[in-house]
């Protein structure tokens, strides 16, 4: 690994410094930050390039020892919708190339771009710098469009074509799961030798059960810290509030549960932790209004995104975390929850089929009918012994995912890509 000293990581549309759970910040932000920190711990410097969105941001900020965030001026100094960002890619790419040009040739050994917009800039830098490009899609337009939620906006043709260009030009494509790897091969005709599967991780020092060695001995302490009643059954949703993530399914399922068992009105609390994102930004109160229309507003508590230490308490405080997404490349929320000893009820889509052990650490639900979720949730809440067993299994399953393993696997792929590039250059 002595030949790999410095990596340029590109994340155009969302900054690694942004709070996950609001705007466009989510699991990808967590992935980039956690991997960069662990690369630095292994002696590899990481420069994270992102678009500047405020005049108050410094040109360069230290995220951690060995990890710098570089804010590139490209377009207005404000947040832009992702649909507006393709128009700023020339400016962003120019800023990226100027940064490298200020150093001696060979300053960066490899580029790792995240999301298709970053791949466009990564492709240009790869050609100019003569280094390999490793790319992580995180989500795929063709997959999202095939599972579009009601009220959501289809991904445009420009993104589909842009993703295809990245697939055709990258030295390596990183898939979060075997399912995503298959989608890259079948939907985008990716070379099987080009696709590598690397499971994301979870911070196992933060996301842990309430007490070491026990899955879920008590909700009391976490609930006390969060100001939650100790005697309620708590269902939790964590994530960006947008149709893709389907938080409305949980609200509708709650109404169906109460209709079936009225006694739950005084026993059940639903916590929604997250902020508006994507098409949800244009209707920020839609979920609140839905809860009111269905007559369950008194049972639902809405909370803004929060730091990871507090988020871990939300997982510990919950009886079940619900992840009803229409599409997920992995499902980091599901793994974080399980690592805290909280079982997951999730949609049987994408990476969630890897993140959750169906029937063991949680339950996978086919489709997005609220009645189906209501039935599964009621069955679990009415079977406390089964729920306790699932909690123990969830903690074991979640503990198998660590960022150290993710970073080590990526370093193997980086080394192969750098070695192949060097051999091609000397041929």
GROMACS .gro file of C-alpha atoms in nm:
model
  427
    1UNK     CA    1   0.000   0.000   0.000
    2UNK     CA    2   0.307   0.231   0.003
    3UNK     CA    3   0.221   0.337  -0.352
    4UNK     CA    4  -0.117   0.473  -0.237
    5UNK     CA    5  -0.064   0.788  -0.033
    6UNK     CA    6  -0.350   1.026  -0.120
    7UNK     CA    7  -0.708   0.981  -0.243
    8UNK     CA    8  -0.937   1.243  -0.394
    9UNK     CA    9  -1.296   1.171  -0.287
   10UNK     CA   10  -1.572   1.358  -0.473
   11UNK     CA   11  -1.920   1.431  -0.339
   12UNK     CA   12  -2.069   1.712  -0.546
   13UNK     CA   13  -2.426   1.741  -0.429
   14UNK     CA   14  -2.396   1.693  -0.054
   15UNK     CA   15  -2.118   1.786   0.185
   16UNK     CA   16  -1.963   1.535   0.425
   17UNK     CA   17  -2.012   1.809   0.686
   18UNK     CA   18  -2.393   1.813   0.644
   19UNK     CA   19  -2.621   1.659   0.906
   20UNK     CA   20  -2.754   1.325   0.773
   21UNK     CA   21  -3.132   1.303   0.762
   22UNK     CA   22  -3.211   1.639   0.609
   23UNK     CA   23  -3.181   1.793   0.264
   24UNK     CA   24  -2.987   1.553   0.042
   25UNK     CA   25  -2.768   1.427   0.327
   26UNK     CA   26  -2.815   1.065   0.425
   27UNK     CA   27  -2.639   0.733   0.439
   28UNK     CA   28  -2.395   0.835   0.165
   29UNK     CA   29  -2.264   1.117   0.386
   30UNK     CA   30  -2.209   0.873   0.671
   31UNK     CA   31  -2.034   0.632   0.434
   32UNK     CA   32  -1.795   0.895   0.299
   33UNK     CA   33  -1.703   1.033   0.641
   34UNK     CA   34  -1.652   0.696   0.810
   35UNK     CA   35  -1.445   0.552   0.525
   36UNK     CA   36  -1.230   0.868   0.501
   37UNK     CA   37  -1.151   0.857   0.872
   38UNK     CA   38  -1.045   0.497   0.855
   39UNK     CA   39  -0.834   0.555   0.545
   40UNK     CA   40  -0.653   0.831   0.733
   41UNK     CA   41  -0.598   0.598   1.030
   42UNK     CA   42  -0.424   0.365   0.785
   43UNK     CA   43  -0.189   0.642   0.673
   44UNK     CA   44  -0.370   0.746   0.354
   45UNK     CA   45  -0.459   1.114   0.323
   46UNK     CA   46  -0.806   1.193   0.190
   47UNK     CA   47  -0.923   1.517   0.027
   48UNK     CA   48  -1.304   1.538   0.009
   49UNK     CA   49  -1.425   1.767  -0.270
   50UNK     CA   50  -1.777   1.911  -0.246
   51UNK     CA   51  -1.963   2.214  -0.380
   52UNK     CA   52  -1.950   2.531  -0.169
   53UNK     CA   53  -2.301   2.630  -0.056
   54UNK     CA   54  -2.228   2.924   0.176
   55UNK     CA   55  -1.994   3.223   0.202
   56UNK     CA   56  -1.920   3.124   0.561
   57UNK     CA   57  -1.755   2.797   0.456
   58UNK     CA   58  -1.375   2.806   0.449
   59UNK     CA   59  -1.206   2.689   0.128
   60UNK     CA   60  -1.055   2.401   0.327
   61UNK     CA   61  -1.174   2.247   0.654
   62UNK     CA   62  -1.020   1.962   0.852
   63UNK     CA   63  -1.276   1.689   0.916
   64UNK     CA   64  -1.030   1.467   1.102
   65UNK     CA   65  -0.651   1.425   1.111
   66UNK     CA   66  -0.553   1.338   0.754
   67UNK     CA   67  -0.896   1.425   0.612
   68UNK     CA   68  -0.962   1.763   0.446
   69UNK     CA   69  -1.291   1.892   0.306
   70UNK     CA   70  -1.233   2.118   0.004
   71UNK     CA   71  -1.522   2.348  -0.087
   72UNK     CA   72  -1.528   2.413  -0.462
   73UNK     CA   73  -1.701   2.727  -0.591
   74UNK     CA   74  -1.953   2.622  -0.855
   75UNK     CA   75  -2.268   2.822  -0.904
   76UNK     CA   76  -2.463   3.015  -0.640
   77UNK     CA   77  -2.340   2.998  -0.282
   78UNK     CA   78  -2.660   2.831  -0.166
   79UNK     CA   79  -2.817   2.489  -0.163
   80UNK     CA   80  -2.944   2.383  -0.505
   81UNK     CA   81  -3.183   2.108  -0.596
   82UNK     CA   82  -3.003   1.812  -0.752
   83UNK     CA   83  -3.187   1.880  -1.078
   84UNK     CA   84  -3.005   2.215  -1.103
   85UNK     CA   85  -2.657   2.079  -1.039
   86UNK     CA   86  -2.576   1.940  -1.388
   87UNK     CA   87  -2.551   2.302  -1.504
   88UNK     CA   88  -2.275   2.361  -1.249
   89UNK     CA   89  -2.061   2.059  -1.334
   90UNK     CA   90  -1.825   2.244  -1.568
   91UNK     CA   91  -1.744   2.496  -1.296
   92UNK     CA   92  -1.706   2.225  -1.033
   93UNK     CA   93  -1.480   2.013  -1.253
   94UNK     CA   94  -1.267   2.318  -1.333
   95UNK     CA   95  -1.223   2.390  -0.963
   96UNK     CA   96  -1.133   2.029  -0.894
   97UNK     CA   97  -0.867   2.027  -1.167
   98UNK     CA   98  -0.722   2.360  -1.052
   99UNK     CA   99  -0.667   2.220  -0.703
  100UNK     CA  100  -0.457   1.935  -0.833
  101UNK     CA  101  -0.271   2.163  -1.075
  102UNK     CA  102  -0.143   2.367  -0.778
  103UNK     CA  103   0.061   2.062  -0.666
  104UNK     CA  104   0.338   1.857  -0.820
  105UNK     CA  105   0.219   1.602  -1.081
  106UNK     CA  106   0.094   1.282  -0.923
  107UNK     CA  107  -0.045   1.450  -0.611
  108UNK     CA  108  -0.344   1.214  -0.604
  109UNK     CA  109  -0.306   0.842  -0.656
  110UNK     CA  110  -0.672   0.757  -0.703
  111UNK     CA  111  -1.020   0.913  -0.731
  112UNK     CA  112  -1.327   0.777  -0.553
  113UNK     CA  113  -1.647   0.948  -0.666
  114UNK     CA  114  -1.988   0.909  -0.505
  115UNK     CA  115  -2.321   0.944  -0.692
  116UNK     CA  116  -2.344   0.996  -1.067
  117UNK     CA  117  -2.281   1.373  -1.067
  118UNK     CA  118  -1.949   1.320  -0.890
  119UNK     CA  119  -1.866   1.052  -1.145
  120UNK     CA  120  -1.885   1.312  -1.423
  121UNK     CA  121  -1.617   1.521  -1.253
  122UNK     CA  122  -1.423   1.208  -1.164
  123UNK     CA  123  -1.413   1.100  -1.528
  124UNK     CA  124  -1.257   1.432  -1.635
  125UNK     CA  125  -1.002   1.418  -1.351
  126UNK     CA  126  -0.914   1.057  -1.435
  127UNK     CA  127  -0.831   1.156  -1.791
  128UNK     CA  128  -0.627   1.460  -1.685
  129UNK     CA  129  -0.440   1.307  -1.392
  130UNK     CA  130  -0.384   0.959  -1.534
  131UNK     CA  131  -0.507   0.784  -1.218
  132UNK     CA  132  -0.779   0.522  -1.169
  133UNK     CA  133  -1.140   0.616  -1.099
  134UNK     CA  134  -1.337   0.412  -0.846
  135UNK     CA  135  -1.706   0.499  -0.833
  136UNK     CA  136  -1.996   0.428  -0.595
  137UNK     CA  137  -2.343   0.491  -0.737
  138UNK     CA  138  -2.533   0.460  -0.405
  139UNK     CA  139  -2.863   0.478  -0.596
  140UNK     CA  140  -2.948   0.394  -0.956
  141UNK     CA  141  -3.195   0.591  -1.168
  142UNK     CA  142  -3.330   0.285  -1.349
  143UNK     CA  143  -3.395   0.108  -1.019
  144UNK     CA  144  -3.561   0.412  -0.862
  145UNK     CA  145  -3.784   0.469  -1.163
  146UNK     CA  146  -3.894   0.107  -1.163
  147UNK     CA  147  -4.012   0.139  -0.801
  148UNK     CA  148  -4.138   0.497  -0.802
  149UNK     CA  149  -4.346   0.605  -0.504
  150UNK     CA  150  -4.679   0.784  -0.552
  151UNK     CA  151  -4.617   1.156  -0.579
  152UNK     CA  152  -4.246   1.117  -0.646
  153UNK     CA  153  -4.072   1.255  -0.956
  154UNK     CA  154  -3.903   1.016  -1.202
  155UNK     CA  155  -3.529   1.048  -1.247
  156UNK     CA  156  -3.457   1.228  -1.577
  157UNK     CA  157  -3.305   1.073  -1.887
  158UNK     CA  158  -2.997   1.291  -1.836
  159UNK     CA  159  -2.918   1.105  -1.515
  160UNK     CA  160  -2.966   0.766  -1.680
  161UNK     CA  161  -2.725   0.863  -1.958
  162UNK     CA  162  -2.483   1.014  -1.706
  163UNK     CA  163  -2.479   0.695  -1.502
  164UNK     CA  164  -2.409   0.495  -1.815
  165UNK     CA  165  -2.110   0.718  -1.896
  166UNK     CA  166  -1.971   0.661  -1.547
  167UNK     CA  167  -2.018   0.285  -1.577
  168UNK     CA  168  -1.837   0.288  -1.910
  169UNK     CA  169  -1.544   0.497  -1.787
  170UNK     CA  170  -1.474   0.392  -1.426
  171UNK     CA  171  -1.191   0.150  -1.350
  172UNK     CA  172  -1.397  -0.002  -1.067
  173UNK     CA  173  -1.763   0.021  -0.964
  174UNK     CA  174  -1.841  -0.034  -0.596
  175UNK     CA  175  -2.175  -0.201  -0.526
  176UNK     CA  176  -2.313  -0.204  -0.172
  177UNK     CA  177  -2.467  -0.550  -0.211
  178UNK     CA  178  -2.473  -0.843  -0.451
  179UNK     CA  179  -2.818  -0.722  -0.557
  180UNK     CA  180  -2.678  -0.384  -0.664
  181UNK     CA  181  -2.388  -0.554  -0.841
  182UNK     CA  182  -2.639  -0.755  -1.043
  183UNK     CA  183  -2.832  -0.438  -1.129
  184UNK     CA  184  -2.515  -0.272  -1.259
  185UNK     CA  185  -2.444  -0.570  -1.481
  186UNK     CA  186  -2.795  -0.628  -1.613
  187UNK     CA  187  -2.932  -0.272  -1.635
  188UNK     CA  188  -2.610  -0.088  -1.731
  189UNK     CA  189  -2.413  -0.368  -1.900
  190UNK     CA  190  -2.122  -0.322  -1.659
  191UNK     CA  191  -1.823  -0.549  -1.709
  192UNK     CA  192  -1.844  -0.815  -1.433
  193UNK     CA  193  -1.467  -0.776  -1.378
  194UNK     CA  194  -1.525  -0.407  -1.314
  195UNK     CA  195  -1.787  -0.450  -1.037
  196UNK     CA  196  -1.682  -0.511  -0.677
  197UNK     CA  197  -1.920  -0.569  -0.386
  198UNK     CA  198  -1.830  -0.396  -0.059
  199UNK     CA  199  -2.076  -0.399   0.228
  200UNK     CA  200  -2.109  -0.064   0.409
  201UNK     CA  201  -2.058  -0.061   0.782
  202UNK     CA  202  -2.180   0.088   1.105
  203UNK     CA  203  -1.996   0.267   1.386
  204UNK     CA  204  -1.998  -0.009   1.644
  205UNK     CA  205  -1.861   0.222   1.913
  206UNK     CA  206  -2.170   0.445   1.887
  207UNK     CA  207  -2.447   0.209   1.779
  208UNK     CA  208  -2.453  -0.044   2.063
  209UNK     CA  209  -2.719  -0.196   2.289
  210UNK     CA  210  -2.802  -0.015   2.612
  211UNK     CA  211  -2.583  -0.248   2.818
  212UNK     CA  212  -2.280  -0.445   2.693
  213UNK     CA  213  -2.356  -0.808   2.628
  214UNK     CA  214  -2.731  -0.762   2.630
  215UNK     CA  215  -2.959  -0.696   2.335
  216UNK     CA  216  -3.225  -0.482   2.497
  217UNK     CA  217  -3.242  -0.511   2.877
  218UNK     CA  218  -3.452  -0.198   2.913
  219UNK     CA  219  -3.576   0.105   2.725
  220UNK     CA  220  -3.580   0.311   3.041
  221UNK     CA  221  -3.250   0.501   3.027
  222UNK     CA  222  -3.267   0.586   2.656
  223UNK     CA  223  -3.629   0.693   2.690
  224UNK     CA  224  -3.547   0.904   2.993
  225UNK     CA  225  -3.276   1.086   2.801
  226UNK     CA  226  -3.516   1.151   2.511
  227UNK     CA  227  -3.814   1.246   2.724
  228UNK     CA  228  -4.022   0.950   2.608
  229UNK     CA  229  -4.279   0.772   2.827
  230UNK     CA  230  -4.136   0.446   2.966
  231UNK     CA  231  -4.455   0.245   2.927
  232UNK     CA  232  -4.539   0.291   2.557
  233UNK     CA  233  -4.465   0.066   2.263
  234UNK     CA  234  -4.245   0.279   2.037
  235UNK     CA  235  -4.220   0.246   1.659
  236UNK     CA  236  -3.941   0.444   1.495
  237UNK     CA  237  -3.879   0.587   1.148
  238UNK     CA  238  -3.539   0.743   1.076
  239UNK     CA  239  -3.450   0.913   0.749
  240UNK     CA  240  -3.523   1.184   0.501
  241UNK     CA  241  -3.889   1.277   0.469
  242UNK     CA  242  -3.961   1.206   0.103
  243UNK     CA  243  -4.183   0.965  -0.094
  244UNK     CA  244  -3.888   0.734  -0.172
  245UNK     CA  245  -3.843   0.655   0.198
  246UNK     CA  246  -4.220   0.601   0.243
  247UNK     CA  247  -4.271   0.734   0.598
  248UNK     CA  248  -4.639   0.770   0.505
  249UNK     CA  249  -4.664   0.389   0.504
  250UNK     CA  250  -4.586   0.387   0.876
  251UNK     CA  251  -4.840   0.662   0.950
  252UNK     CA  252  -5.110   0.478   0.752
  253UNK     CA  253  -5.016   0.149   0.919
  254UNK     CA  254  -5.052   0.317   1.259
  255UNK     CA  255  -5.407   0.423   1.171
  256UNK     CA  256  -5.484   0.069   1.056
  257UNK     CA  257  -5.346  -0.075   1.381
  258UNK     CA  258  -5.560   0.154   1.594
  259UNK     CA  259  -5.868   0.075   1.388
  260UNK     CA  260  -5.807  -0.294   1.441
  261UNK     CA  261  -5.713  -0.260   1.810
  262UNK     CA  262  -5.842   0.069   1.963
  263UNK     CA  263  -5.658  -0.004   2.290
  264UNK     CA  264  -5.334   0.086   2.112
  265UNK     CA  265  -5.425   0.457   2.108
  266UNK     CA  266  -5.301   0.491   2.465
  267UNK     CA  267  -5.020   0.237   2.432
  268UNK     CA  268  -4.844   0.324   2.106
  269UNK     CA  269  -4.604   0.606   2.016
  270UNK     CA  270  -4.463   0.660   1.667
  271UNK     CA  271  -4.141   0.864   1.641
  272UNK     CA  272  -4.034   1.013   1.307
  273UNK     CA  273  -3.674   1.142   1.311
  274UNK     CA  274  -3.568   1.327   0.996
  275UNK     CA  275  -3.619   1.631   0.774
  276UNK     CA  276  -3.775   1.706   0.435
  277UNK     CA  277  -3.575   1.601   0.130
  278UNK     CA  278  -3.614   1.563  -0.245
  279UNK     CA  279  -3.970   1.615  -0.364
  280UNK     CA  280  -4.071   1.622   0.003
  281UNK     CA  281  -3.922   1.971   0.033
  282UNK     CA  282  -4.213   2.117  -0.163
  283UNK     CA  283  -4.459   1.963   0.085
  284UNK     CA  284  -4.281   1.983   0.422
  285UNK     CA  285  -4.597   1.944   0.632
  286UNK     CA  286  -4.758   1.669   0.428
  287UNK     CA  287  -4.674   1.395   0.679
  288UNK     CA  288  -4.801   1.602   0.973
  289UNK     CA  289  -5.124   1.672   0.785
  290UNK     CA  290  -5.161   1.304   0.694
  291UNK     CA  291  -5.137   1.203   1.060
  292UNK     CA  292  -5.405   1.462   1.145
  293UNK     CA  293  -5.639   1.343   0.867
  294UNK     CA  294  -5.606   0.983   0.981
  295UNK     CA  295  -5.672   1.076   1.343
  296UNK     CA  296  -5.334   0.962   1.482
  297UNK     CA  297  -5.159   1.299   1.523
  298UNK     CA  298  -5.164   1.255   1.903
  299UNK     CA  299  -4.967   0.932   1.864
  300UNK     CA  300  -4.692   1.066   1.635
  301UNK     CA  301  -4.387   1.264   1.749
  302UNK     CA  302  -4.183   1.443   1.482
  303UNK     CA  303  -3.818   1.512   1.559
  304UNK     CA  304  -3.545   1.684   1.351
  305UNK     CA  305  -3.228   1.504   1.242
  306UNK     CA  306  -2.981   1.462   1.525
  307UNK     CA  307  -2.617   1.368   1.591
  308UNK     CA  308  -2.527   1.000   1.588
  309UNK     CA  309  -2.498   0.973   1.967
  310UNK     CA  310  -2.858   1.091   2.007
  311UNK     CA  311  -2.973   0.882   1.712
  312UNK     CA  312  -2.838   0.572   1.886
  313UNK     CA  313  -3.064   0.655   2.181
  314UNK     CA  314  -3.366   0.671   1.948
  315UNK     CA  315  -3.285   0.323   1.824
  316UNK     CA  316  -3.239   0.192   2.179
  317UNK     CA  317  -3.563   0.354   2.293
  318UNK     CA  318  -3.769   0.192   2.016
  319UNK     CA  319  -3.929  -0.149   2.018
  320UNK     CA  320  -3.916  -0.172   1.638
  321UNK     CA  321  -3.760   0.041   1.365
  322UNK     CA  322  -3.965   0.058   1.044
  323UNK     CA  323  -3.790   0.102   0.707
  324UNK     CA  324  -4.062   0.091   0.436
  325UNK     CA  325  -3.853   0.243   0.154
  326UNK     CA  326  -3.945   0.190  -0.210
  327UNK     CA  327  -3.575   0.158  -0.297
  328UNK     CA  328  -3.255   0.124  -0.092
  329UNK     CA  329  -2.907   0.048  -0.220
  330UNK     CA  330  -2.819  -0.077   0.129
  331UNK     CA  331  -3.028   0.052   0.420
  332UNK     CA  332  -2.785   0.193   0.677
  333UNK     CA  333  -3.068   0.280   0.916
  334UNK     CA  334  -3.166  -0.085   0.936
  335UNK     CA  335  -2.813  -0.192   1.034
  336UNK     CA  336  -2.768   0.091   1.285
  337UNK     CA  337  -3.095  -0.007   1.452
  338UNK     CA  338  -3.002  -0.373   1.474
  339UNK     CA  339  -2.658  -0.288   1.614
  340UNK     CA  340  -2.846  -0.115   1.898
  341UNK     CA  341  -3.049  -0.431   1.957
  342UNK     CA  342  -3.371  -0.311   1.795
  343UNK     CA  343  -3.540  -0.535   1.537
  344UNK     CA  344  -3.642  -0.395   1.199
  345UNK     CA  345  -3.956  -0.427   0.989
  346UNK     CA  346  -3.851  -0.329   0.638
  347UNK     CA  347  -3.953  -0.346   0.276
  348UNK     CA  348  -3.814  -0.647   0.090
  349UNK     CA  349  -3.628  -0.429  -0.161
  350UNK     CA  350  -3.267  -0.375  -0.269
  351UNK     CA  351  -3.003  -0.379   0.000
  352UNK     CA  352  -3.257  -0.424   0.280
  353UNK     CA  353  -3.267  -0.791   0.186
  354UNK     CA  354  -2.901  -0.805   0.291
  355UNK     CA  355  -2.921  -0.564   0.584
  356UNK     CA  356  -3.202  -0.756   0.760
  357UNK     CA  357  -3.212  -1.130   0.835
  358UNK     CA  358  -3.574  -1.200   0.757
  359UNK     CA  359  -3.751  -1.376   1.042
  360UNK     CA  360  -3.440  -1.360   1.262
  361UNK     CA  361  -3.330  -0.998   1.323
  362UNK     CA  362  -3.644  -0.848   1.173
  363UNK     CA  363  -3.917  -0.902   0.918
  364UNK     CA  364  -3.918  -0.814   0.548
  365UNK     CA  365  -4.250  -0.710   0.398
  366UNK     CA  366  -4.327  -0.748   0.029
  367UNK     CA  367  -4.492  -0.440  -0.116
  368UNK     CA  368  -4.598  -0.120   0.058
  369UNK     CA  369  -4.954  -0.184   0.166
  370UNK     CA  370  -5.005  -0.022   0.509
  371UNK     CA  371  -5.234  -0.311   0.609
  372UNK     CA  372  -4.947  -0.557   0.562
  373UNK     CA  373  -4.718  -0.349   0.783
  374UNK     CA  374  -4.994  -0.311   1.042
  375UNK     CA  375  -5.038  -0.689   1.057
  376UNK     CA  376  -4.664  -0.759   1.098
  377UNK     CA  377  -4.620  -0.488   1.361
  378UNK     CA  378  -4.920  -0.605   1.562
  379UNK     CA  379  -4.798  -0.963   1.552
  380UNK     CA  380  -4.459  -0.859   1.690
  381UNK     CA  381  -4.596  -0.626   1.958
  382UNK     CA  382  -4.835  -0.899   2.072
  383UNK     CA  383  -4.549  -1.150   2.103
  384UNK     CA  384  -4.301  -0.999   2.354
  385UNK     CA  385  -4.094  -1.317   2.385
  386UNK     CA  386  -4.045  -1.332   2.008
  387UNK     CA  387  -3.956  -0.963   2.005
  388UNK     CA  388  -3.693  -1.016   2.276
  389UNK     CA  389  -3.538  -1.302   2.076
  390UNK     CA  390  -3.531  -1.082   1.769
  391UNK     CA  391  -3.363  -0.806   1.970
  392UNK     CA  392  -3.082  -1.041   2.067
  393UNK     CA  393  -3.042  -1.161   1.709
  394UNK     CA  394  -3.055  -0.804   1.581
  395UNK     CA  395  -2.763  -0.706   1.805
  396UNK     CA  396  -2.560  -1.003   1.682
  397UNK     CA  397  -2.642  -0.936   1.319
  398UNK     CA  398  -2.568  -0.563   1.342
  399UNK     CA  399  -2.233  -0.628   1.512
  400UNK     CA  400  -2.117  -0.813   1.199
  401UNK     CA  401  -2.107  -0.484   1.005
  402UNK     CA  402  -1.807  -0.263   1.083
  403UNK     CA  403  -1.649   0.025   0.893
  404UNK     CA  404  -1.303  -0.125   0.944
  405UNK     CA  405  -1.394  -0.419   0.722
  406UNK     CA  406  -1.540  -0.179   0.462
  407UNK     CA  407  -1.221   0.030   0.457
  408UNK     CA  408  -0.994  -0.276   0.435
  409UNK     CA  409  -1.192  -0.415   0.141
  410UNK     CA  410  -1.184  -0.079  -0.038
  411UNK     CA  411  -0.808  -0.057   0.010
  412UNK     CA  412  -0.767  -0.394  -0.159
  413UNK     CA  413  -0.968  -0.266  -0.456
  414UNK     CA  414  -0.777   0.063  -0.463
  415UNK     CA  415  -0.446  -0.123  -0.468
  416UNK     CA  416  -0.554  -0.343  -0.758
  417UNK     CA  417  -0.680  -0.043  -0.956
  418UNK     CA  418  -0.358   0.152  -0.899
  419UNK     CA  419  -0.146  -0.150  -0.990
  420UNK     CA  420  -0.337  -0.216  -1.310
  421UNK     CA  421  -0.310   0.150  -1.410
  422UNK     CA  422   0.065   0.147  -1.351
  423UNK     CA  423   0.107  -0.170  -1.558
  424UNK     CA  424  -0.097  -0.021  -1.844
  425UNK     CA  425   0.113   0.297  -1.837
  426UNK     CA  426   0.440   0.103  -1.854
  427UNK     CA  427   0.329  -0.136  -2.127
   0.00000   0.00000   0.00000
